[in-house]
């Protein structure tokens, strides 16, 4: 089981010392966790994920190149054609230093597509995305694209029809450790690749509580 800590802003270097598998940096300007700082130097093995919400494809590519992102997480209404375009960008003149990208293929940049769940979910919507996505991510549907701070009913995942690995997100914290441990024993967790945490481990938006993260990682991740 992998761990992704999302919403990096104020203390990513300190969080990185805990050796999570993924760190998520939000590039959506409306977010209170919007990342516009110098990118931290991270230990080898920690994957950098850029989080985008209906961003212009040129900007996604620019930031992917600039920060050498290992994965991009699409949290909006991005279409299949949009994701395919990212996989094979055919020539964009980018704003920064007039970088020209010709037939650039994001071969090594993984695509994570987010699907938000409330009381129910139609899993048939996943099928067209199978060919282009490397991972799915299931989050709680709320007012914001993410970081709403509460969970959806994980029993919905009993009907997960795919073998595509997925991230489990949405209001996960120390308060539902038992719920997580029980879920990870169930068949529907078979393709759960990573637990994605964010707002429940913050002292304020973007400032992670290291002690809480350390405790969570030890109990849920290291014991798997």
PDB file of C-alpha atoms in Angstrom:
ATOM      1  CA  UNK A   1       0.000   0.000   0.000  1.00  0.00           C
ATOM      2  CA  UNK A   2       1.356   3.414  -1.028  1.00  0.00           C
ATOM      3  CA  UNK A   3       0.857   6.804   0.614  1.00  0.00           C
ATOM      4  CA  UNK A   4       0.195  10.080  -1.173  1.00  0.00           C
ATOM      5  CA  UNK A   5       0.226  13.330   0.779  1.00  0.00           C
ATOM      6  CA  UNK A   6      -1.486  16.020  -1.252  1.00  0.00           C
ATOM      7  CA  UNK A   7      -1.798  19.785  -0.922  1.00  0.00           C
ATOM      8  CA  UNK A   8       1.886  20.551  -0.368  1.00  0.00           C
ATOM      9  CA  UNK A   9       2.569  24.214   0.281  1.00  0.00           C
ATOM     10  CA  UNK A  10       4.380  25.333   3.425  1.00  0.00           C
ATOM     11  CA  UNK A  11       6.416  22.341   4.622  1.00  0.00           C
ATOM     12  CA  UNK A  12       6.975  19.829   1.781  1.00  0.00           C
ATOM     13  CA  UNK A  13      10.615  19.184   2.734  1.00  0.00           C
ATOM     14  CA  UNK A  14       9.590  18.142   6.247  1.00  0.00           C
ATOM     15  CA  UNK A  15       6.813  15.902   4.942  1.00  0.00           C
ATOM     16  CA  UNK A  16       9.266  14.345   2.494  1.00  0.00           C
ATOM     17  CA  UNK A  17      11.428  13.175   5.393  1.00  0.00           C
ATOM     18  CA  UNK A  18       8.625  10.736   6.258  1.00  0.00           C
ATOM     19  CA  UNK A  19       9.228   9.088   2.871  1.00  0.00           C
ATOM     20  CA  UNK A  20       5.696   9.035   1.462  1.00  0.00           C
ATOM     21  CA  UNK A  21       5.462   7.497  -1.995  1.00  0.00           C
ATOM     22  CA  UNK A  22       3.814  10.538  -3.575  1.00  0.00           C
ATOM     23  CA  UNK A  23       3.625  14.257  -2.840  1.00  0.00           C
ATOM     24  CA  UNK A  24       0.853  16.255  -4.515  1.00  0.00           C
ATOM     25  CA  UNK A  25       1.268  19.893  -5.549  1.00  0.00           C
ATOM     26  CA  UNK A  26      -1.903  21.761  -6.485  1.00  0.00           C
ATOM     27  CA  UNK A  27      -1.667  24.063  -9.493  1.00  0.00           C
ATOM     28  CA  UNK A  28      -5.248  25.306  -9.348  1.00  0.00           C
ATOM     29  CA  UNK A  29      -5.139  28.992  -8.445  1.00  0.00           C
ATOM     30  CA  UNK A  30      -8.488  28.983  -6.638  1.00  0.00           C
ATOM     31  CA  UNK A  31      -7.223  26.487  -4.077  1.00  0.00           C
ATOM     32  CA  UNK A  32      -6.039  27.616  -0.639  1.00  0.00           C
ATOM     33  CA  UNK A  33      -3.233  25.102  -1.202  1.00  0.00           C
ATOM     34  CA  UNK A  34      -2.173  26.566  -4.558  1.00  0.00           C
ATOM     35  CA  UNK A  35       1.539  25.951  -5.017  1.00  0.00           C
ATOM     36  CA  UNK A  36       3.502  28.838  -6.517  1.00  0.00           C
ATOM     37  CA  UNK A  37       6.803  28.492  -4.682  1.00  0.00           C
ATOM     38  CA  UNK A  38      10.234  27.155  -5.559  1.00  0.00           C
ATOM     39  CA  UNK A  39      10.000  23.432  -5.983  1.00  0.00           C
ATOM     40  CA  UNK A  40      11.652  21.524  -3.131  1.00  0.00           C
ATOM     41  CA  UNK A  41      14.447  19.033  -3.585  1.00  0.00           C
ATOM     42  CA  UNK A  42      12.972  15.636  -2.768  1.00  0.00           C
ATOM     43  CA  UNK A  43      14.609  12.361  -1.862  1.00  0.00           C
ATOM     44  CA  UNK A  44      14.899   9.749  -4.581  1.00  0.00           C
ATOM     45  CA  UNK A  45      11.838   7.561  -4.783  1.00  0.00           C
ATOM     46  CA  UNK A  46       9.255  10.189  -3.884  1.00  0.00           C
ATOM     47  CA  UNK A  47       7.067  10.857  -6.900  1.00  0.00           C
ATOM     48  CA  UNK A  48       5.916  14.403  -7.646  1.00  0.00           C
ATOM     49  CA  UNK A  49       2.274  14.760  -8.674  1.00  0.00           C
ATOM     50  CA  UNK A  50       0.880  17.939 -10.205  1.00  0.00           C
ATOM     51  CA  UNK A  51      -2.828  18.475  -9.551  1.00  0.00           C
ATOM     52  CA  UNK A  52      -4.806  20.358 -12.207  1.00  0.00           C
ATOM     53  CA  UNK A  53      -8.441  21.412 -12.626  1.00  0.00           C
ATOM     54  CA  UNK A  54      -9.584  22.101 -16.201  1.00  0.00           C
ATOM     55  CA  UNK A  55      -6.275  23.796 -16.966  1.00  0.00           C
ATOM     56  CA  UNK A  56      -5.136  24.713 -20.473  1.00  0.00           C
ATOM     57  CA  UNK A  57      -3.183  21.800 -21.864  1.00  0.00           C
ATOM     58  CA  UNK A  58      -0.237  24.062 -22.716  1.00  0.00           C
ATOM     59  CA  UNK A  59       0.077  25.104 -19.073  1.00  0.00           C
ATOM     60  CA  UNK A  60      -0.069  21.512 -17.855  1.00  0.00           C
ATOM     61  CA  UNK A  61       2.746  20.622 -20.227  1.00  0.00           C
ATOM     62  CA  UNK A  62       4.780  23.665 -19.226  1.00  0.00           C
ATOM     63  CA  UNK A  63       4.576  22.838 -15.524  1.00  0.00           C
ATOM     64  CA  UNK A  64       5.226  19.157 -16.153  1.00  0.00           C
ATOM     65  CA  UNK A  65       8.436  20.065 -17.956  1.00  0.00           C
ATOM     66  CA  UNK A  66       9.446  22.754 -15.514  1.00  0.00           C
ATOM     67  CA  UNK A  67       9.019  20.621 -12.385  1.00  0.00           C
ATOM     68  CA  UNK A  68       9.790  17.226 -13.955  1.00  0.00           C
ATOM     69  CA  UNK A  69       6.515  15.842 -12.654  1.00  0.00           C
ATOM     70  CA  UNK A  70       6.218  12.079 -12.337  1.00  0.00           C
ATOM     71  CA  UNK A  71       2.430  12.173 -12.586  1.00  0.00           C
ATOM     72  CA  UNK A  72      -0.386  14.569 -13.389  1.00  0.00           C
ATOM     73  CA  UNK A  73      -3.709  14.360 -11.569  1.00  0.00           C
ATOM     74  CA  UNK A  74      -6.734  15.727 -13.391  1.00  0.00           C
ATOM     75  CA  UNK A  75      -9.437  16.831 -10.987  1.00  0.00           C
ATOM     76  CA  UNK A  76     -11.871  18.564 -13.346  1.00  0.00           C
ATOM     77  CA  UNK A  77     -13.983  17.692 -16.369  1.00  0.00           C
ATOM     78  CA  UNK A  78     -11.065  16.769 -18.606  1.00  0.00           C
ATOM     79  CA  UNK A  79     -12.162  14.678 -21.573  1.00  0.00           C
ATOM     80  CA  UNK A  80     -10.554  11.578 -23.008  1.00  0.00           C
ATOM     81  CA  UNK A  81      -9.348  13.635 -25.982  1.00  0.00           C
ATOM     82  CA  UNK A  82      -7.756  16.105 -23.577  1.00  0.00           C
ATOM     83  CA  UNK A  83      -5.848  13.311 -21.831  1.00  0.00           C
ATOM     84  CA  UNK A  84      -4.728  11.836 -25.135  1.00  0.00           C
ATOM     85  CA  UNK A  85      -3.498  15.255 -26.177  1.00  0.00           C
ATOM     86  CA  UNK A  86      -1.406  15.433 -23.052  1.00  0.00           C
ATOM     87  CA  UNK A  87       0.077  12.004 -23.730  1.00  0.00           C
ATOM     88  CA  UNK A  88       1.258  13.194 -27.113  1.00  0.00           C
ATOM     89  CA  UNK A  89       1.648  16.936 -27.375  1.00  0.00           C
ATOM     90  CA  UNK A  90       2.252  17.819 -30.989  1.00  0.00           C
ATOM     91  CA  UNK A  91       3.834  21.291 -30.813  1.00  0.00           C
ATOM     92  CA  UNK A  92       3.113  23.977 -28.319  1.00  0.00           C
ATOM     93  CA  UNK A  93       4.952  27.228 -27.926  1.00  0.00           C
ATOM     94  CA  UNK A  94       5.122  27.616 -24.191  1.00  0.00           C
ATOM     95  CA  UNK A  95       5.236  30.889 -22.300  1.00  0.00           C
ATOM     96  CA  UNK A  96       8.370  30.246 -20.312  1.00  0.00           C
ATOM     97  CA  UNK A  97      11.559  30.994 -22.257  1.00  0.00           C
ATOM     98  CA  UNK A  98       9.717  30.288 -25.523  1.00  0.00           C
ATOM     99  CA  UNK A  99      10.244  26.567 -25.116  1.00  0.00           C
ATOM    100  CA  UNK A 100       9.035  24.784 -28.226  1.00  0.00           C
ATOM    101  CA  UNK A 101       7.856  21.235 -27.736  1.00  0.00           C
ATOM    102  CA  UNK A 102       7.700  19.159 -30.911  1.00  0.00           C
ATOM    103  CA  UNK A 103       6.079  15.736 -30.888  1.00  0.00           C
ATOM    104  CA  UNK A 104       6.837  15.492 -27.198  1.00  0.00           C
ATOM    105  CA  UNK A 105       5.402  12.356 -25.659  1.00  0.00           C
ATOM    106  CA  UNK A 106       4.801  12.105 -21.923  1.00  0.00           C
ATOM    107  CA  UNK A 107       5.808   8.478 -21.949  1.00  0.00           C
ATOM    108  CA  UNK A 108       6.968   8.440 -18.367  1.00  0.00           C
ATOM    109  CA  UNK A 109       4.444  10.860 -16.889  1.00  0.00           C
ATOM    110  CA  UNK A 110       1.593   8.917 -15.311  1.00  0.00           C
ATOM    111  CA  UNK A 111      -2.000  10.100 -15.639  1.00  0.00           C
ATOM    112  CA  UNK A 112      -4.341   9.998 -12.637  1.00  0.00           C
ATOM    113  CA  UNK A 113      -7.975  10.815 -13.404  1.00  0.00           C
ATOM    114  CA  UNK A 114     -10.212  11.770 -10.512  1.00  0.00           C
ATOM    115  CA  UNK A 115     -13.837  10.717 -10.160  1.00  0.00           C
ATOM    116  CA  UNK A 116     -15.937  12.183  -7.359  1.00  0.00           C
ATOM    117  CA  UNK A 117     -18.462  10.033  -5.508  1.00  0.00           C
ATOM    118  CA  UNK A 118     -21.375  11.041  -3.323  1.00  0.00           C
ATOM    119  CA  UNK A 119     -24.163   8.558  -2.557  1.00  0.00           C
ATOM    120  CA  UNK A 120     -23.759   6.395  -5.651  1.00  0.00           C
ATOM    121  CA  UNK A 121     -21.590   6.086  -8.739  1.00  0.00           C
ATOM    122  CA  UNK A 122     -21.975   4.785 -12.280  1.00  0.00           C
ATOM    123  CA  UNK A 123     -18.779   2.827 -12.872  1.00  0.00           C
ATOM    124  CA  UNK A 124     -19.483   2.570 -16.596  1.00  0.00           C
ATOM    125  CA  UNK A 125     -18.052   6.093 -16.992  1.00  0.00           C
ATOM    126  CA  UNK A 126     -14.601   4.671 -16.272  1.00  0.00           C
ATOM    127  CA  UNK A 127     -14.433   2.351 -19.250  1.00  0.00           C
ATOM    128  CA  UNK A 128     -13.500   4.929 -21.946  1.00  0.00           C
ATOM    129  CA  UNK A 129     -10.666   6.240 -19.745  1.00  0.00           C
ATOM    130  CA  UNK A 130      -9.043   2.829 -19.274  1.00  0.00           C
ATOM    131  CA  UNK A 131      -6.771   3.117 -22.301  1.00  0.00           C
ATOM    132  CA  UNK A 132      -5.228   6.484 -21.435  1.00  0.00           C
ATOM    133  CA  UNK A 133      -5.153   6.602 -17.616  1.00  0.00           C
ATOM    134  CA  UNK A 134      -2.573   4.873 -15.470  1.00  0.00           C
ATOM    135  CA  UNK A 135      -4.602   5.276 -12.289  1.00  0.00           C
ATOM    136  CA  UNK A 136      -8.051   6.360 -11.168  1.00  0.00           C
ATOM    137  CA  UNK A 137      -8.628   8.331  -7.988  1.00  0.00           C
ATOM    138  CA  UNK A 138     -11.891   8.231  -6.067  1.00  0.00           C
ATOM    139  CA  UNK A 139     -12.686  11.262  -3.955  1.00  0.00           C
ATOM    140  CA  UNK A 140     -15.740  12.659  -2.182  1.00  0.00           C
ATOM    141  CA  UNK A 141     -18.029  14.859  -4.221  1.00  0.00           C
ATOM    142  CA  UNK A 142     -18.449  18.262  -2.561  1.00  0.00           C
ATOM    143  CA  UNK A 143     -18.354  22.002  -3.148  1.00  0.00           C
ATOM    144  CA  UNK A 144     -14.671  21.920  -4.095  1.00  0.00           C
ATOM    145  CA  UNK A 145     -12.918  19.675  -6.643  1.00  0.00           C
ATOM    146  CA  UNK A 146     -11.028  18.155  -3.691  1.00  0.00           C
ATOM    147  CA  UNK A 147     -10.074  18.706  -0.072  1.00  0.00           C
ATOM    148  CA  UNK A 148     -13.657  18.733   1.185  1.00  0.00           C
ATOM    149  CA  UNK A 149     -12.627  16.839   4.305  1.00  0.00           C
ATOM    150  CA  UNK A 150     -15.145  14.011   4.483  1.00  0.00           C
ATOM    151  CA  UNK A 151     -15.427  10.476   3.143  1.00  0.00           C
ATOM    152  CA  UNK A 152     -17.817   8.803   0.751  1.00  0.00           C
ATOM    153  CA  UNK A 153     -19.324   5.358   1.355  1.00  0.00           C
ATOM    154  CA  UNK A 154     -16.472   3.021   0.456  1.00  0.00           C
ATOM    155  CA  UNK A 155     -18.858   0.071   0.130  1.00  0.00           C
ATOM    156  CA  UNK A 156     -19.701   1.536  -3.292  1.00  0.00           C
ATOM    157  CA  UNK A 157     -16.332   0.172  -4.414  1.00  0.00           C
ATOM    158  CA  UNK A 158     -17.691  -3.362  -4.033  1.00  0.00           C
ATOM    159  CA  UNK A 159     -18.936  -2.809  -7.587  1.00  0.00           C
ATOM    160  CA  UNK A 160     -15.579  -1.666  -8.975  1.00  0.00           C
ATOM    161  CA  UNK A 161     -15.418  -3.449 -12.339  1.00  0.00           C
ATOM    162  CA  UNK A 162     -11.841  -2.657 -13.354  1.00  0.00           C
ATOM    163  CA  UNK A 163      -8.340  -3.965 -12.704  1.00  0.00           C
ATOM    164  CA  UNK A 164      -6.953  -0.441 -13.013  1.00  0.00           C
ATOM    165  CA  UNK A 165      -5.166   0.527  -9.770  1.00  0.00           C
ATOM    166  CA  UNK A 166      -6.749   3.427  -7.917  1.00  0.00           C
ATOM    167  CA  UNK A 167      -6.055   5.974  -5.187  1.00  0.00           C
ATOM    168  CA  UNK A 168      -8.545   6.232  -2.312  1.00  0.00           C
ATOM    169  CA  UNK A 169      -9.122   9.796  -1.154  1.00  0.00           C
ATOM    170  CA  UNK A 170     -11.591  12.012   0.671  1.00  0.00           C
ATOM    171  CA  UNK A 171     -11.519  12.968   4.338  1.00  0.00           C
ATOM    172  CA  UNK A 172      -9.086  10.269   5.416  1.00  0.00           C
ATOM    173  CA  UNK A 173      -7.483  10.918   8.797  1.00  0.00           C
ATOM    174  CA  UNK A 174      -6.628   9.483  12.180  1.00  0.00           C
ATOM    175  CA  UNK A 175     -10.321   9.567  13.079  1.00  0.00           C
ATOM    176  CA  UNK A 176     -11.143   6.727  10.692  1.00  0.00           C
ATOM    177  CA  UNK A 177      -8.144   4.430  11.129  1.00  0.00           C
ATOM    178  CA  UNK A 178     -10.362   1.479  12.002  1.00  0.00           C
ATOM    179  CA  UNK A 179     -12.527   2.072   8.940  1.00  0.00           C
ATOM    180  CA  UNK A 180      -9.441   2.097   6.714  1.00  0.00           C
ATOM    181  CA  UNK A 181      -8.013  -1.069   8.253  1.00  0.00           C
ATOM    182  CA  UNK A 182     -11.323  -2.857   7.736  1.00  0.00           C
ATOM    183  CA  UNK A 183     -11.566  -1.644   4.156  1.00  0.00           C
ATOM    184  CA  UNK A 184      -8.070  -2.880   3.322  1.00  0.00           C
ATOM    185  CA  UNK A 185      -9.097  -6.403   4.372  1.00  0.00           C
ATOM    186  CA  UNK A 186     -12.007  -6.476   1.922  1.00  0.00           C
ATOM    187  CA  UNK A 187     -11.961  -7.731  -1.692  1.00  0.00           C
ATOM    188  CA  UNK A 188     -12.819  -4.280  -3.064  1.00  0.00           C
ATOM    189  CA  UNK A 189      -9.460  -2.985  -1.843  1.00  0.00           C
ATOM    190  CA  UNK A 190      -7.593  -5.400  -4.129  1.00  0.00           C
ATOM    191  CA  UNK A 191      -6.793  -2.704  -6.672  1.00  0.00           C
ATOM    192  CA  UNK A 192      -6.325   0.108  -4.167  1.00  0.00           C
ATOM    193  CA  UNK A 193      -2.838   1.328  -5.034  1.00  0.00           C
ATOM    194  CA  UNK A 194      -2.524   4.196  -2.539  1.00  0.00           C
ATOM    195  CA  UNK A 195      -4.197   6.096   0.262  1.00  0.00           C
ATOM    196  CA  UNK A 196      -4.383   9.818  -0.501  1.00  0.00           C
ATOM    197  CA  UNK A 197      -4.489  12.207   2.467  1.00  0.00           C
ATOM    198  CA  UNK A 198      -4.745  15.967   2.705  1.00  0.00           C
ATOM    199  CA  UNK A 199      -6.944  18.246   4.797  1.00  0.00           C
ATOM    200  CA  UNK A 200      -7.335  15.940   7.814  1.00  0.00           C
ATOM    201  CA  UNK A 201      -3.599  16.218   8.440  1.00  0.00           C
ATOM    202  CA  UNK A 202      -3.321  19.996   8.443  1.00  0.00           C
ATOM    203  CA  UNK A 203      -2.881  22.673  11.078  1.00  0.00           C
ATOM    204  CA  UNK A 204      -3.976  25.108   8.362  1.00  0.00           C
ATOM    205  CA  UNK A 205      -4.444  24.709   4.589  1.00  0.00           C
ATOM    206  CA  UNK A 206      -1.132  23.597   3.139  1.00  0.00           C
ATOM    207  CA  UNK A 207       0.630  23.173   6.495  1.00  0.00           C
ATOM    208  CA  UNK A 208       0.823  19.468   7.362  1.00  0.00           C
ATOM    209  CA  UNK A 209       0.924  18.085  10.890  1.00  0.00           C
ATOM    210  CA  UNK A 210       4.021  15.908  10.858  1.00  0.00           C
ATOM    211  CA  UNK A 211       3.248  13.993  14.049  1.00  0.00           C
ATOM    212  CA  UNK A 212      -0.176  12.966  12.771  1.00  0.00           C
ATOM    213  CA  UNK A 213       1.223  11.929   9.393  1.00  0.00           C
ATOM    214  CA  UNK A 214       3.964   9.894  11.047  1.00  0.00           C
ATOM    215  CA  UNK A 215       1.417   8.088  13.203  1.00  0.00           C
ATOM    216  CA  UNK A 216      -0.873   7.395  10.244  1.00  0.00           C
ATOM    217  CA  UNK A 217       1.954   6.094   8.072  1.00  0.00           C
ATOM    218  CA  UNK A 218       3.179   3.761  10.804  1.00  0.00           C
ATOM    219  CA  UNK A 219      -0.258   2.292  11.524  1.00  0.00           C
ATOM    220  CA  UNK A 220      -1.802   2.082   8.058  1.00  0.00           C
ATOM    221  CA  UNK A 221       1.031   1.981   5.512  1.00  0.00           C
ATOM    222  CA  UNK A 222       4.048   0.418   7.204  1.00  0.00           C
ATOM    223  CA  UNK A 223       1.996  -2.437   8.655  1.00  0.00           C
ATOM    224  CA  UNK A 224       0.599  -3.577   5.316  1.00  0.00           C
TER     225      UNK A 224
END
